[in-house]
Amino acid sequence: MDYKKLFGVAISSAFLMNACSDDSSSSSQGPSNPDIDISACVDIEDANLRAQIDDANKTVLQAIENRNNYENLKFYVANAEETFHKALNAYPNSCEAQFGLAVTLLANTINNSLVDSIYRVYESGDENLKLNLFNVDVGNYAGAIVNLSANKYGLINDRVQSTVVNTFIPKTDSAIALLQNVKSAGNFLYSLDNDGERLDIDEGDLDVAIGAVQAVNALLTAVASFNLDASLDDSYNWVKTADSVDRYRYSFENLNANEQKAIKQAISLLEKSSPFTTVKNSWKDRYKKIPEALDSAVENVKAGLTFKMLNAGKNPYSAFNVGFDEESDISANDIQKSIDICDSIQKGLHGIVKVQIHDSLLAVNIQKFFEITEGIQDYYPYHKIKPIETWTKFPKTGFDWRSENWDDIDDEDSTILAEYEIMSKFRSLSNHQYGRFYIYARQSYTSDTVEYFLDYYSDDGWESIKVYLSSCNYAFETDEFANTNSAEIYTFSDEVCQVKNGDAYYKVMDISVLSDVCMFTDKNGNKTANALEIIRHENKTPDYYARTVIFPDPTFGGVFPEMTQEKLGKLIYYIYDFDEEEDDESIFD
């Protein structure tokens, strides 16, 4: 068993156990006295208690290493935490007990109801249970393995943030305090002897551990700080509903009440007045101090790495050895590179740092990012979203008529409006629940008949039937489940299909015109381009993007202090259109 790596695994459990709980009563939040002023470490004289601590340390490290055994891990870390609490009550200045408790506080976050639910849902691999976990109802399927109803436990965002605030942050705060207590005693060296193999944890490991937990704590602070509630009617069913509204439906069929509510909810999250992604008032001060917390974390990691480099080769039992031979875990050169990276990170936390994007350097002020507390909506490019009531109406311009030469009509940039009438008729006939369907291919045709394949989504999954077109008439193949009968012949309206001199002509519309529901504007509200024009325009240039996608503040509140509208145009051009043959060119120069 490779115990030289176990310490890293134990500390990284703060990252690996990145799930949350709303059941804070299932485990202790932390020691009752994490702020003990330790002037020197005190040995535990009770032989029985010391043996319990040694066994707890060994068992926890083994359980973390073999963390795939979920039930064993939950059991052992819970028992170990009780042992360390017992030891601290008797020997409050015990460094090994404080260190052990710090590690188990992090690992014991798995002993919660939400963590258990998440584990069991994802272990099952059941997609419907995953949706239900995130407050999306899927028929009456919920609860087959675990009861995760919104009414019982609340919204997933509330549960996660509540757990972060009431469990994760207190535990990491306590773990940091405990580890700092141990560090303050000085000359820390903790030896584990398991199965005849020795592992020493020294001051360098302790500093790295403190930095790692501080970084996790800063991340948790960010999670706790934001308003993340995007629910509608106490659920996230609207996400599934909005996702089911594809272009064939919102461009032709009238949206039902639930679909309209879902689309309006999505739009509302983009509005400047939306609280979504704003920082909660009670967390603003702590949120703004995240750069300071990260700086402290990096400083501790750097101190630990420096200690390791200065003591390279002095202790063969070290958690990880620094040197140049094959027995070393990492070379002194690699340690120095890591220290240099820490220096660069700290420079970025204190001022402007240059980030390389392709062959250009982008100036970033990280501290300014944490000063944005009223959401990012104010920094979106100028845009307008058309009223949802107009989405189901065909534009009066932007179309042409094409003959039934299907090679001419089959164009990915265009849509045959007759397809929408097929969709509408099919929906009126079918008895399936969801009604999401689309024509994805024109397979073959003989004489004047064309065959489509039409897929639709039902309770049992994806189903498929054929649609036969002849001139301005069409029919569905007989399908009992879809309630269609091939003997029923339907005729397109004159609005989408007309016969002239014996030939059928179909109305075809450019997809960018048909789906023009969102447009970019200048600051005065004048249209510059619709969203699909930005994506599908064939002759884009950086200047085109600079003129059409206009940002109210190109610096984003000073986060990118050297950014201009022209540079943003070049950046968007690079994202969408950059030619691999031009890889040697700079974005901003």
Coordinates of C-alpha atoms in Angstrom, one line a residue:
M1 CA 0.0 0.0 0.0
D2 CA 1.5 3.3 -1.0
Y3 CA 1.0 5.5 2.1
K4 CA 3.4 8.1 0.7
K5 CA 0.5 9.3 -1.4
L6 CA -2.2 9.0 1.2
F7 CA -1.7 12.4 2.8
G8 CA -2.3 14.1 -0.6
V9 CA -5.4 11.9 -1.0
A10 CA -6.7 12.8 2.4
I11 CA -6.3 16.5 1.9
S12 CA -7.8 16.3 -1.6
S13 CA -10.9 14.8 -0.1
A14 CA -12.0 18.4 0.3
F15 CA -12.2 18.5 -3.4
L16 CA -13.3 15.0 -4.1
M17 CA -16.3 15.2 -1.7
N18 CA -17.7 18.0 -3.8
A19 CA -21.3 17.2 -2.9
C20 CA -23.5 18.8 -0.3
S21 CA -26.1 18.0 2.4
D22 CA -29.1 19.5 4.0
D23 CA -28.8 17.2 7.0
S24 CA -26.3 19.0 9.3
S25 CA -27.4 17.0 12.3
S26 CA -25.8 13.8 10.9
S27 CA -22.3 14.9 11.8
S28 CA -20.5 17.5 13.9
Q29 CA -19.8 20.8 12.4
G30 CA -16.4 21.1 14.0
P31 CA -14.6 21.1 17.3
S32 CA -16.0 23.1 20.2
N33 CA -12.7 24.9 20.6
P34 CA -10.9 25.3 17.3
D35 CA -9.1 28.5 18.4
I36 CA -7.0 26.9 21.1
D37 CA -3.7 28.7 21.4
I38 CA -1.1 25.9 21.2
S39 CA 2.3 26.9 22.4
A40 CA 3.6 23.3 22.2
C41 CA 2.2 20.0 21.2
V42 CA 1.2 17.7 24.1
D43 CA 1.6 14.0 23.9
I44 CA -1.4 11.7 24.7
E45 CA -0.4 9.7 27.7
D46 CA -3.4 7.4 27.8
A47 CA -2.1 4.3 25.9
N48 CA -5.6 3.1 25.1
L49 CA -6.7 6.5 23.7
R50 CA -3.5 6.8 21.7
A51 CA -4.0 3.4 20.2
Q52 CA -7.5 4.5 19.2
I53 CA -6.1 7.6 17.5
D54 CA -3.4 5.6 15.6
D55 CA -6.0 3.1 14.5
A56 CA -8.4 5.9 13.5
N57 CA -5.7 7.6 11.4
K58 CA -4.8 4.4 9.7
T59 CA -8.4 3.4 9.0
V60 CA -9.4 6.8 7.6
L61 CA -6.4 7.0 5.3
Q62 CA -7.1 3.5 4.1
A63 CA -10.8 4.2 3.6
I64 CA -10.0 7.4 1.6
E65 CA -7.5 5.5 -0.6
N66 CA -10.2 2.9 -1.2
R67 CA -13.0 5.4 -1.5
N68 CA -14.9 3.4 -4.1
N69 CA -16.3 1.4 -1.1
Y70 CA -18.7 4.2 -0.3
E71 CA -20.4 2.6 2.8
N72 CA -17.1 1.7 4.4
L73 CA -15.8 5.3 3.9
K74 CA -18.9 6.8 5.5
F75 CA -18.6 4.4 8.5
Y76 CA -14.9 4.8 9.2
V77 CA -14.7 8.6 8.9
A78 CA -17.7 9.0 11.2
N79 CA -16.1 6.8 13.8
A80 CA -12.8 8.5 13.4
E81 CA -14.3 11.9 14.0
E82 CA -15.8 10.7 17.2
T83 CA -12.4 9.4 18.3
F84 CA -10.6 12.7 17.6
H85 CA -13.3 14.7 19.5
K86 CA -12.8 12.3 22.4
A87 CA -9.1 12.8 22.3
L88 CA -9.3 16.6 22.2
N89 CA -11.7 16.7 25.1
A90 CA -9.0 15.0 27.2
Y91 CA -5.9 16.5 25.5
P92 CA -6.9 19.8 23.9
N93 CA -3.3 20.6 22.9
S94 CA -2.7 17.3 21.1
C95 CA -1.4 18.2 17.6
E96 CA -2.0 14.7 16.2
A97 CA -5.6 14.7 17.4
Q98 CA -6.2 18.2 16.0
F99 CA -4.6 17.2 12.7
G100 CA -6.6 14.0 12.5
L101 CA -9.9 15.9 13.2
A102 CA -9.1 18.4 10.5
V103 CA -8.8 15.7 7.9
T104 CA -11.9 13.8 9.1
L105 CA -14.0 16.9 9.2
L106 CA -13.4 17.3 5.5
A107 CA -13.9 13.6 4.7
N108 CA -17.0 13.3 6.8
T109 CA -19.0 15.6 4.6
I110 CA -20.2 12.4 2.9
N111 CA -22.3 11.5 5.9
N112 CA -25.3 13.6 4.9
S113 CA -28.7 12.9 3.3
L114 CA -28.1 14.9 0.1
V115 CA -24.7 13.4 -0.5
D116 CA -26.2 10.0 -0.1
S117 CA -29.0 10.9 -2.5
I118 CA -26.6 12.2 -5.1
Y119 CA -24.4 9.1 -4.8
R120 CA -27.3 6.7 -5.1
V121 CA -28.9 8.5 -8.0
Y122 CA -25.7 8.7 -10.1
E123 CA -24.7 5.2 -9.1
S124 CA -28.0 4.0 -10.5
G125 CA -27.3 5.6 -13.8
D126 CA -31.0 6.5 -14.2
E127 CA -31.5 9.7 -16.2
N128 CA -35.1 10.2 -14.8
L129 CA -33.8 10.1 -11.2
K130 CA -31.1 12.6 -12.1
L131 CA -33.8 15.0 -13.5
N132 CA -35.9 14.5 -10.4
L133 CA -32.9 15.3 -8.2
F134 CA -32.7 18.7 -9.9
N135 CA -36.5 19.4 -9.3
V136 CA -37.6 18.3 -12.7
D137 CA -40.6 15.9 -12.5
V138 CA -40.7 12.9 -14.8
G139 CA -44.2 11.5 -14.5
N140 CA -44.6 9.5 -11.3
Y141 CA -41.1 8.0 -11.6
A142 CA -39.6 9.9 -8.7
G143 CA -38.9 8.1 -5.5
A144 CA -38.3 4.6 -6.9
I145 CA -34.9 4.6 -5.3
V146 CA -34.8 7.7 -3.2
N147 CA -37.5 10.3 -2.4
L148 CA -36.2 13.6 -3.7
S149 CA -39.4 15.6 -4.2
A150 CA -39.1 19.4 -4.1
N151 CA -41.9 19.6 -1.6
K152 CA -40.0 17.5 0.9
Y153 CA -36.5 18.8 0.6
G154 CA -36.8 22.1 -1.4
L155 CA -35.0 23.3 -4.5
I156 CA -31.6 21.9 -5.3
N157 CA -30.0 25.4 -5.3
D158 CA -31.3 26.1 -1.9
R159 CA -30.3 22.7 -0.6
V160 CA -26.7 23.1 -1.9
Q161 CA -26.3 26.6 -0.7
S162 CA -27.8 25.8 2.7
T163 CA -25.4 22.9 3.1
V164 CA -22.4 25.0 2.0
V165 CA -23.3 27.7 4.5
N166 CA -24.3 25.4 7.4
T167 CA -22.0 22.5 6.9
F168 CA -19.2 22.9 4.4
I169 CA -17.9 26.4 5.3
P170 CA -18.0 25.7 9.1
K171 CA -16.2 22.4 8.5
T172 CA -13.5 24.0 6.4
D173 CA -13.2 27.0 8.8
S174 CA -12.7 24.6 11.6
A175 CA -10.2 22.4 9.6
I176 CA -8.2 25.6 8.8
A177 CA -8.2 26.7 12.4
L178 CA -7.1 23.2 13.6
L179 CA -4.3 23.0 11.1
Q180 CA -3.1 26.5 11.9
N181 CA -3.1 25.6 15.6
V182 CA -0.8 22.7 14.9
K183 CA 1.4 24.8 12.7
S184 CA 1.7 27.5 15.4
A185 CA 3.3 24.9 17.7
G186 CA 6.3 24.6 15.4
N187 CA 8.5 21.7 14.4
F188 CA 5.5 19.6 13.4
L189 CA 6.3 16.0 12.5
Y190 CA 3.6 13.3 12.7
S191 CA 4.5 9.7 12.0
L192 CA 2.1 6.9 11.0
D193 CA 3.1 3.3 11.2
N194 CA 0.9 1.0 9.3
D195 CA 1.7 -2.6 8.5
G196 CA 5.4 -1.9 9.1
E197 CA 5.5 1.0 6.6
R198 CA 6.2 4.5 8.0
L199 CA 4.7 7.8 6.7
D200 CA 5.9 11.1 8.0
I201 CA 3.8 14.3 7.7
D202 CA 5.9 17.4 8.2
E203 CA 5.5 21.2 8.2
G204 CA 5.7 21.4 4.5
D205 CA 2.8 19.0 4.1
L206 CA 0.9 21.0 6.8
D207 CA 1.4 24.2 4.9
V208 CA 0.2 22.7 1.6
A209 CA -2.8 21.2 3.4
I210 CA -3.7 24.6 4.9
G211 CA -3.5 26.3 1.5
A212 CA -5.6 23.6 -0.2
V213 CA -8.4 23.9 2.4
Q214 CA -8.2 27.7 2.2
A215 CA -8.7 27.5 -1.5
V216 CA -11.7 25.2 -1.1
N217 CA -13.1 27.5 1.5
A218 CA -12.8 30.4 -0.9
L219 CA -14.6 28.4 -3.6
L220 CA -17.4 27.5 -1.2
T221 CA -17.7 31.2 -0.3
A222 CA -18.4 32.0 -3.9
V223 CA -21.0 29.3 -4.2
A224 CA -22.7 30.6 -1.0
S225 CA -22.6 34.2 -2.2
F226 CA -24.6 34.1 -5.4
N227 CA -28.4 34.3 -5.9
L228 CA -28.8 31.0 -7.9
D229 CA -32.5 30.6 -7.8
A230 CA -33.8 30.2 -11.4
S231 CA -36.8 28.2 -10.5
L232 CA -40.4 28.7 -11.7
D233 CA -43.3 27.6 -9.5
D234 CA -40.9 25.9 -7.1
S235 CA -39.4 23.6 -9.7
Y236 CA -37.1 23.5 -12.7
N237 CA -39.7 21.8 -14.9
W238 CA -39.6 24.9 -17.1
V239 CA -36.1 23.9 -18.3
K240 CA -37.4 20.7 -19.7
T241 CA -40.4 22.5 -21.2
A242 CA -38.3 25.2 -22.8
D243 CA -35.8 22.6 -24.2
S244 CA -38.7 20.8 -25.9
V245 CA -39.6 23.9 -27.9
D246 CA -37.6 23.5 -31.1
R247 CA -37.6 25.8 -34.1
Y248 CA -40.3 23.8 -35.9
R249 CA -42.7 24.6 -33.1
Y250 CA -42.0 28.1 -32.0
S251 CA -41.9 29.3 -35.5
F252 CA -45.3 27.8 -36.5
E253 CA -47.5 26.3 -33.8
N254 CA -48.9 28.4 -31.1
L255 CA -47.0 27.8 -27.9
N256 CA -49.2 26.5 -25.0
A257 CA -49.4 28.3 -21.7
N258 CA -46.6 26.2 -20.1
E259 CA -44.3 26.7 -23.0
Q260 CA -44.9 30.5 -22.9
K261 CA -44.1 30.6 -19.2
A262 CA -41.0 28.5 -19.7
I263 CA -39.6 30.8 -22.5
K264 CA -40.5 33.9 -20.5
Q265 CA -38.7 32.5 -17.5
A266 CA -35.5 32.0 -19.5
I267 CA -35.8 35.5 -20.9
S268 CA -36.3 37.0 -17.5
L269 CA -33.0 35.6 -16.2
L270 CA -31.2 37.8 -18.8
E271 CA -32.9 41.0 -17.8
K272 CA -31.0 43.6 -15.9
S273 CA -33.6 43.6 -13.1
S274 CA -33.1 39.9 -12.5
P275 CA -31.5 39.0 -9.2
F276 CA -30.0 35.8 -10.8
T277 CA -26.2 35.7 -10.4
T278 CA -26.2 38.8 -8.1
V279 CA -24.3 38.5 -4.8
K280 CA -26.4 38.4 -1.7
N281 CA -26.1 41.5 0.5
S282 CA -25.1 39.4 3.6
W283 CA -22.2 37.9 1.7
K284 CA -20.9 40.8 -0.2
D285 CA -18.1 41.6 2.2
R286 CA -16.8 38.0 2.4
Y287 CA -17.2 37.6 -1.4
K288 CA -15.0 40.7 -2.1
K289 CA -12.3 39.2 0.2
I290 CA -12.0 36.0 -1.9
P291 CA -8.8 37.3 -3.6
E292 CA -7.3 37.9 -0.2
A293 CA -8.3 34.4 0.9
L294 CA -6.8 32.9 -2.3
D295 CA -3.6 34.9 -1.8
S296 CA -3.3 33.4 1.7
A297 CA -3.9 29.9 0.3
V298 CA -1.2 30.3 -2.4
E299 CA 1.2 31.8 0.2
N300 CA 0.8 28.7 2.4
V301 CA 1.2 26.3 -0.5
K302 CA 4.3 28.2 -1.6
A303 CA 5.7 28.0 2.0
G304 CA 5.1 24.2 2.1
L305 CA 6.8 23.7 -1.3
T306 CA 9.8 25.8 -0.2
F307 CA 10.1 23.7 3.0
K308 CA 10.1 20.6 1.0
M309 CA 12.8 21.8 -1.4
L310 CA 15.0 23.0 1.5
N311 CA 14.7 19.7 3.2
A312 CA 15.0 17.5 0.1
G313 CA 16.5 14.1 0.8
K314 CA 16.6 14.5 4.6
N315 CA 13.6 12.3 5.5
P316 CA 13.1 9.1 3.4
Y317 CA 9.7 8.6 5.1
S318 CA 8.3 12.0 4.0
A319 CA 4.8 12.0 2.5
F320 CA 6.5 13.0 -0.8
N321 CA 10.2 13.1 -1.4
V322 CA 12.0 15.8 -3.3
G323 CA 15.1 14.9 -5.2
F324 CA 16.7 13.8 -8.4
D325 CA 16.8 10.0 -8.2
E326 CA 14.2 7.4 -9.2
E327 CA 13.0 7.0 -5.6
S328 CA 11.9 10.7 -5.5
D329 CA 8.3 11.7 -6.0
I330 CA 9.1 15.0 -7.5
S331 CA 12.3 16.9 -8.6
A332 CA 13.6 20.1 -7.0
N333 CA 13.3 21.7 -10.4
D334 CA 9.6 20.9 -10.6
I335 CA 9.1 22.2 -7.1
Q336 CA 10.8 25.5 -8.1
K337 CA 8.5 25.7 -11.2
S338 CA 5.5 25.2 -8.9
I339 CA 6.8 28.0 -6.6
D340 CA 7.2 30.3 -9.6
I341 CA 3.6 29.5 -10.6
C342 CA 2.5 30.5 -7.1
D343 CA 4.3 33.8 -7.5
S344 CA 2.6 34.4 -10.8
I345 CA -0.8 33.7 -9.3
Q346 CA -0.2 36.1 -6.4
K347 CA 0.8 38.8 -8.8
G348 CA -2.5 38.3 -10.6
L349 CA -4.4 38.5 -7.3
H350 CA -2.7 41.8 -6.5
G351 CA -3.0 43.6 -9.8
I352 CA -3.1 43.1 -13.6
V353 CA -2.0 39.9 -15.1
K354 CA -1.5 39.1 -18.8
V355 CA -3.2 35.9 -20.0
Q356 CA -2.2 34.5 -23.3
I357 CA -5.0 33.8 -25.8
H358 CA -3.5 32.4 -29.0
D359 CA -0.6 34.7 -29.8
S360 CA -2.0 37.7 -27.9
L361 CA -2.0 38.8 -24.3
L362 CA -5.2 39.7 -22.5
A363 CA -4.9 42.0 -19.5
V364 CA -7.0 40.7 -16.6
N365 CA -7.7 42.4 -13.2
I366 CA -9.0 39.5 -11.0
Q367 CA -9.8 41.8 -8.0
K368 CA -12.2 43.8 -10.2
F369 CA -14.2 40.6 -11.0
F370 CA -15.0 40.2 -7.3
E371 CA -16.2 43.8 -7.2
I372 CA -19.1 42.9 -9.5
T373 CA -21.9 42.0 -7.1
E374 CA -25.0 43.1 -9.0
G375 CA -24.9 40.4 -11.6
I376 CA -23.4 40.3 -15.1
Q377 CA -26.5 41.4 -17.0
D378 CA -25.3 45.0 -17.1
Y379 CA -22.3 43.8 -19.2
Y380 CA -24.3 41.9 -21.8
P381 CA -24.1 43.3 -25.4
Y382 CA -27.0 45.6 -26.3
H383 CA -29.8 43.3 -27.5
K384 CA -33.6 42.9 -27.8
I385 CA -35.7 39.8 -27.6
K386 CA -39.0 40.0 -29.5
P387 CA -42.2 39.6 -27.6
I388 CA -43.0 35.9 -27.4
E389 CA -46.4 36.5 -28.8
T390 CA -44.8 37.3 -32.2
W391 CA -42.7 34.2 -32.4
T392 CA -45.4 32.1 -34.0
K393 CA -45.9 34.5 -36.9
F394 CA -44.2 34.1 -40.3
P395 CA -42.4 37.2 -41.5
K396 CA -43.8 38.8 -44.6
T397 CA -40.5 39.1 -46.3
G398 CA -37.4 36.9 -46.6
F399 CA -38.9 34.0 -48.6
D400 CA -39.0 32.6 -52.1
W401 CA -40.8 29.9 -54.1
R402 CA -38.9 26.8 -55.3
S403 CA -40.1 24.0 -57.5
E404 CA -40.3 20.4 -56.2
N405 CA -36.7 19.7 -57.4
W406 CA -35.7 18.5 -54.0
D407 CA -32.0 18.8 -54.7
D408 CA -32.6 22.6 -55.0
I409 CA -34.9 22.8 -52.0
D410 CA -32.7 20.8 -49.6
D411 CA -30.6 23.6 -48.1
E412 CA -29.4 23.7 -44.5
D413 CA -29.7 27.4 -44.5
S414 CA -33.4 27.4 -45.5
T415 CA -36.6 25.8 -44.2
I416 CA -39.5 24.6 -46.3
L417 CA -42.6 26.1 -44.6
A418 CA -44.7 23.1 -45.6
E419 CA -42.8 21.1 -43.0
Y420 CA -44.5 23.2 -40.3
E421 CA -48.0 22.2 -41.6
I422 CA -46.8 18.6 -41.4
M423 CA -45.8 19.2 -37.8
S424 CA -49.1 20.8 -37.0
K425 CA -51.2 18.0 -38.5
F426 CA -49.1 15.3 -36.8
R427 CA -49.5 16.9 -33.5
S428 CA -53.2 17.1 -33.9
L429 CA -53.4 13.4 -34.7
S430 CA -50.9 11.9 -32.3
N431 CA -51.6 10.8 -28.8
H432 CA -48.1 10.7 -27.4
Q433 CA -47.3 12.8 -24.4
Y434 CA -44.6 15.3 -25.3
G435 CA -45.0 16.2 -28.9
R436 CA -41.3 17.0 -29.7
F437 CA -40.7 15.9 -33.3
Y438 CA -38.8 17.0 -36.4
I439 CA -38.1 15.8 -39.9
Y440 CA -34.4 14.9 -40.0
A441 CA -34.0 13.4 -43.5
R442 CA -35.5 13.1 -47.0
Q443 CA -34.6 9.5 -47.8
S444 CA -35.7 8.7 -51.3
Y445 CA -38.4 9.3 -53.9
T446 CA -39.8 7.7 -57.0
S447 CA -41.8 9.5 -59.7
D448 CA -43.6 12.4 -58.0
T449 CA -43.6 11.0 -54.4
V450 CA -41.1 12.0 -51.7
E451 CA -40.5 10.1 -48.5
Y452 CA -39.7 11.8 -45.3
F453 CA -38.7 10.2 -42.0
L454 CA -40.3 11.9 -39.1
D455 CA -39.1 11.3 -35.5
Y456 CA -41.2 12.1 -32.5
Y457 CA -40.6 11.6 -28.8
S458 CA -43.0 9.5 -26.7
D459 CA -43.1 8.0 -23.2
D460 CA -41.2 5.0 -24.6
G461 CA -38.5 7.0 -26.3
W462 CA -37.9 8.0 -29.9
E463 CA -40.3 6.6 -32.6
S464 CA -40.3 7.1 -36.3
I465 CA -42.8 7.0 -39.2
K466 CA -42.7 8.0 -42.8
V467 CA -44.4 10.9 -44.5
Y468 CA -45.3 10.8 -48.2
L469 CA -45.4 14.0 -50.3
S470 CA -46.9 14.2 -53.8
S471 CA -47.2 17.7 -55.3
C472 CA -49.1 19.7 -52.6
N473 CA -50.5 16.6 -50.9
Y474 CA -49.1 14.5 -48.1
A475 CA -49.9 11.5 -46.0
F476 CA -48.5 9.7 -43.0
E477 CA -47.8 6.0 -42.9
T478 CA -50.2 3.9 -40.8
D479 CA -49.0 3.9 -37.2
E480 CA -51.4 2.8 -34.5
F481 CA -49.4 4.4 -31.7
A482 CA -49.2 7.8 -33.5
N483 CA -52.9 7.5 -34.6
T484 CA -52.1 7.9 -38.3
N485 CA -53.6 6.3 -41.4
S486 CA -51.9 6.2 -44.8
A487 CA -55.3 6.4 -46.5
E488 CA -55.9 9.9 -45.1
I489 CA -54.6 12.4 -47.7
Y490 CA -54.0 16.0 -46.6
T491 CA -53.4 19.1 -48.7
F492 CA -51.0 22.0 -47.9
S493 CA -52.4 25.5 -47.7
D494 CA -51.8 27.9 -50.5
E495 CA -49.6 29.9 -48.1
V496 CA -46.9 27.2 -48.3
C497 CA -47.5 25.2 -51.5
Q498 CA -49.0 26.2 -54.9
V499 CA -49.4 24.4 -58.2
K500 CA -48.6 26.4 -61.3
N501 CA -48.7 24.8 -64.8
G502 CA -48.8 21.4 -63.2
D503 CA -45.7 21.9 -61.1
A504 CA -45.7 22.3 -57.3
Y505 CA -43.9 25.2 -55.8
Y506 CA -43.0 25.4 -52.1
K507 CA -42.4 28.5 -50.0
V508 CA -38.9 28.4 -48.6
M509 CA -37.5 30.9 -46.0
D510 CA -34.0 31.6 -44.8
I511 CA -33.6 30.1 -41.4
S512 CA -32.0 33.3 -40.0
V513 CA -35.1 35.3 -41.0
L514 CA -37.5 32.6 -39.7
S515 CA -35.8 32.4 -36.3
D516 CA -35.3 36.2 -35.8
V517 CA -36.5 36.3 -32.2
C518 CA -33.3 37.8 -30.8
M519 CA -31.4 40.7 -32.2
F520 CA -28.3 42.8 -31.3
T521 CA -28.6 46.6 -31.3
D522 CA -26.6 49.7 -30.7
K523 CA -27.0 51.7 -27.5
N524 CA -30.0 53.5 -29.0
G525 CA -31.9 50.3 -29.7
N526 CA -31.3 50.2 -33.4
K527 CA -30.9 46.7 -34.8
T528 CA -27.4 45.8 -35.9
A529 CA -27.9 42.0 -36.6
N530 CA -30.1 39.1 -35.5
A531 CA -28.5 36.4 -33.4
L532 CA -28.5 33.8 -36.3
E533 CA -26.9 36.3 -38.6
I534 CA -24.0 36.5 -36.2
I535 CA -23.6 32.7 -36.2
R536 CA -24.3 32.0 -39.9
H537 CA -23.0 35.1 -41.7
E538 CA -20.6 33.8 -44.4
N539 CA -18.4 36.9 -44.8
K540 CA -17.6 37.8 -41.2
T541 CA -14.7 40.1 -40.3
P542 CA -13.5 41.4 -37.0
D543 CA -14.9 44.8 -38.0
Y544 CA -18.3 43.2 -38.6
Y545 CA -18.5 41.8 -35.1
A546 CA -17.2 45.1 -33.6
R547 CA -20.1 47.0 -35.4
T548 CA -22.8 44.5 -34.6
V549 CA -22.1 43.0 -31.2
I550 CA -21.7 46.2 -29.1
F551 CA -20.9 46.0 -25.4
P552 CA -21.9 48.9 -23.0
D553 CA -18.5 48.5 -21.2
P554 CA -15.9 46.5 -23.1
T555 CA -13.7 46.4 -20.0
F556 CA -16.5 44.6 -18.0
G557 CA -16.1 46.9 -15.0
G558 CA -12.4 46.9 -15.3
V559 CA -11.9 43.2 -15.3
F560 CA -10.3 43.5 -18.8
P561 CA -8.8 47.0 -18.4
E562 CA -7.2 47.2 -21.9
M563 CA -10.2 45.8 -23.8
T564 CA -11.9 47.9 -26.4
Q565 CA -14.9 47.3 -28.7
E566 CA -12.5 46.7 -31.6
K567 CA -10.6 44.1 -29.7
L568 CA -13.8 42.4 -28.7
G569 CA -14.7 42.2 -32.4
K570 CA -11.4 40.5 -33.0
L571 CA -11.9 38.1 -30.1
I572 CA -15.4 37.1 -31.3
Y573 CA -14.0 36.7 -34.8
Y574 CA -11.3 34.4 -33.4
I575 CA -13.9 32.3 -31.5
Y576 CA -16.2 31.8 -34.5
D577 CA -14.1 32.0 -37.6
F578 CA -10.4 31.9 -37.0
D579 CA -8.7 30.0 -39.8
E580 CA -6.3 27.3 -38.7
E581 CA -4.0 28.5 -41.5
E582 CA -3.7 31.8 -39.8
D583 CA -2.4 30.4 -36.5
D584 CA 0.6 32.6 -36.5
E585 CA -1.5 35.8 -36.4
S586 CA -2.2 37.7 -33.2
I587 CA -5.8 38.4 -32.2
F588 CA -5.4 41.9 -30.9
D589 CA -2.3 43.2 -32.8

